[in-house]
Amino acid sequence: QVQLVESGGGLVQAGGSLTLSCAASGRTFSRYAMGWFRQAPGKEREFVAAISWSGGKTYADSVKGRFTISRDNAKNTVYLQMNMLKPEDTAVYCCAAHIFGVPDTSPASYDYWGQGTQVTVSS
């Protein structure tokens, strides 16, 4: 069983930055693809970013140039560096693991999920 725990959320002003972390259990973490998703009230879950087992990265168009996903396999941790935050970035952010290792934009492709961390961006 893989467990994922997010941290780093909070309240920031528009234009500010936050870094989210996702700490994962599992002996084969280095082979997982990891993704970040977000969901705002009244909206569907939205893909944000993903990173493959080999380090390939995929971003949603809405965050390209502002967000950076990275992983530290030695720490079993995935990060999401968020810069130039906008009010529309406000959501609960969840990390997810895909055991096959290929990044995917569909939530249905992921096998394990964290509980999420709230990010609120004030205007």
Short mmCIF file of C-alpha atoms in Angstrom, two decimals:
data_model
loop_
_atom_site.label_atom_id
_atom_site.label_comp_id
_atom_site.label_asym_id
_atom_site.label_seq_id
_atom_site.Cartn_x
_atom_site.Cartn_y
_atom_site.Cartn_z
CA GLN A 1 0.00 0.00 0.00
CA VAL A 2 1.39 3.39 -1.04
CA GLN A 3 0.76 6.37 1.21
CA LEU A 4 1.09 9.96 0.04
CA VAL A 5 1.12 13.01 2.29
CA GLU A 6 1.06 16.56 0.93
CA SER A 7 2.28 19.65 2.72
CA GLY A 8 3.15 23.26 2.01
CA GLY A 9 -0.22 24.77 1.24
CA GLY A 10 -1.34 28.08 2.63
CA LEU A 11 -2.57 31.58 1.93
CA VAL A 12 -0.58 33.85 -0.36
CA GLN A 13 -1.16 37.05 -2.29
CA ALA A 14 -1.43 37.07 -6.05
CA GLY A 15 2.03 37.05 -7.57
CA GLY A 16 3.50 35.15 -4.66
CA SER A 17 5.02 31.69 -4.47
CA LEU A 18 4.49 28.42 -2.65
CA THR A 19 6.21 25.06 -2.78
CA LEU A 20 4.16 21.93 -2.19
CA SER A 21 5.70 18.63 -1.13
CA CYS A 22 4.38 15.10 -1.43
CA ALA A 23 6.09 12.49 0.70
CA ALA A 24 5.52 8.92 -0.44
CA SER A 25 5.99 5.50 1.03
CA GLY A 26 6.84 2.49 -1.08
CA ARG A 27 9.94 0.54 -1.97
CA THR A 28 9.60 1.24 -5.70
CA PHE A 29 8.94 4.99 -5.57
CA SER A 30 11.60 5.66 -8.19
CA ARG A 31 9.54 3.74 -10.76
CA TYR A 32 6.29 5.65 -10.13
CA ALA A 33 5.02 8.46 -12.25
CA MET A 34 3.82 11.24 -9.96
CA GLY A 35 1.16 13.80 -10.67
CA TRP A 36 -0.35 16.89 -9.13
CA PHE A 37 -4.05 17.64 -9.49
CA ARG A 38 -6.25 20.36 -8.08
CA GLN A 39 -9.93 20.84 -7.44
CA ALA A 40 -11.79 24.04 -6.66
CA PRO A 41 -15.30 24.09 -5.16
CA GLY A 42 -17.92 23.36 -7.77
CA LYS A 43 -15.37 22.32 -10.39
CA GLU A 44 -13.99 19.02 -11.61
CA ARG A 45 -10.56 17.78 -10.66
CA GLU A 46 -7.98 19.36 -12.95
CA PHE A 47 -4.58 18.10 -14.04
CA VAL A 48 -1.69 20.35 -13.05
CA ALA A 49 1.63 18.59 -13.66
CA ALA A 50 3.21 15.15 -13.82
CA ILE A 51 6.68 13.64 -13.83
CA SER A 52 7.65 10.20 -15.12
CA TRP A 53 9.92 7.69 -13.43
CA SER A 54 12.71 8.91 -15.73
CA GLY A 55 12.08 12.62 -15.12
CA GLY A 56 9.98 13.58 -18.12
CA LYS A 57 7.57 16.40 -17.27
CA THR A 58 4.12 17.40 -18.44
CA TYR A 59 2.25 20.57 -17.49
CA ALA A 60 -1.23 21.91 -17.95
CA ASP A 61 -1.30 24.91 -20.27
CA SER A 62 -2.65 27.06 -17.45
CA VAL A 63 0.50 26.62 -15.34
CA LYS A 64 3.28 26.38 -17.93
CA GLY A 65 6.03 28.85 -17.18
CA ARG A 66 4.82 29.35 -13.61
CA PHE A 67 4.90 25.91 -11.96
CA THR A 68 7.75 23.39 -11.82
CA ILE A 69 7.44 19.75 -10.82
CA SER A 70 10.46 17.84 -9.56
CA ARG A 71 11.29 14.71 -7.62
CA ASP A 72 13.94 13.57 -5.19
CA ASN A 73 13.95 9.79 -5.26
CA ALA A 74 16.38 9.58 -2.35
CA LYS A 75 13.76 11.31 -0.20
CA ASN A 76 10.70 9.66 -1.78
CA THR A 77 9.35 13.14 -2.34
CA VAL A 78 7.77 15.07 -5.21
CA TYR A 79 7.61 18.86 -5.26
CA LEU A 80 5.53 21.47 -6.99
CA GLN A 81 7.11 24.91 -7.07
CA MET A 82 4.41 27.46 -7.80
CA ASN A 83 5.37 30.98 -8.83
CA MET A 84 3.35 33.96 -10.01
CA LEU A 85 0.27 32.59 -8.34
CA LYS A 86 -3.14 33.79 -9.45
CA PRO A 87 -6.52 33.73 -7.67
CA GLU A 88 -7.68 31.09 -10.13
CA ASP A 89 -4.98 28.78 -8.75
CA THR A 90 -6.97 28.54 -5.51
CA ALA A 91 -7.86 24.88 -4.94
CA VAL A 92 -7.11 21.77 -2.96
CA TYR A 93 -3.97 20.27 -4.43
CA CYS A 94 -3.48 16.51 -4.35
CA CYS A 95 -0.57 14.36 -5.39
CA ALA A 96 -1.05 10.97 -6.98
CA ALA A 97 1.08 7.99 -7.93
CA HIS A 98 0.90 5.94 -11.13
CA ILE A 99 2.74 2.69 -10.58
CA PHE A 100 3.34 2.05 -14.29
CA GLY A 101 5.63 5.08 -14.46
CA VAL A 102 4.21 6.96 -17.44
CA PRO A 103 2.82 10.44 -16.79
CA ASP A 104 -0.86 10.85 -17.54
CA THR A 105 -3.24 13.77 -17.39
CA SER A 106 -6.23 11.62 -16.44
CA PRO A 107 -6.98 11.13 -12.72
CA ALA A 108 -8.37 7.68 -13.51
CA SER A 109 -4.91 6.48 -14.49
CA TYR A 110 -3.46 6.98 -10.99
CA ASP A 111 -3.42 4.29 -8.35
CA TYR A 112 -2.83 6.17 -5.09
CA TRP A 113 -3.83 9.59 -3.81
CA GLY A 114 -2.95 11.89 -0.96
CA GLN A 115 -5.48 13.78 1.14
CA GLY A 116 -4.65 17.15 -0.36
CA THR A 117 -3.45 20.53 0.83
CA GLN A 118 -5.29 23.83 0.48
CA VAL A 119 -3.81 26.64 -1.58
CA THR A 120 -5.56 29.99 -1.40
CA VAL A 121 -4.44 32.96 -3.48
CA SER A 122 -5.88 36.33 -2.58
CA SER A 123 -6.39 39.08 -5.14
#
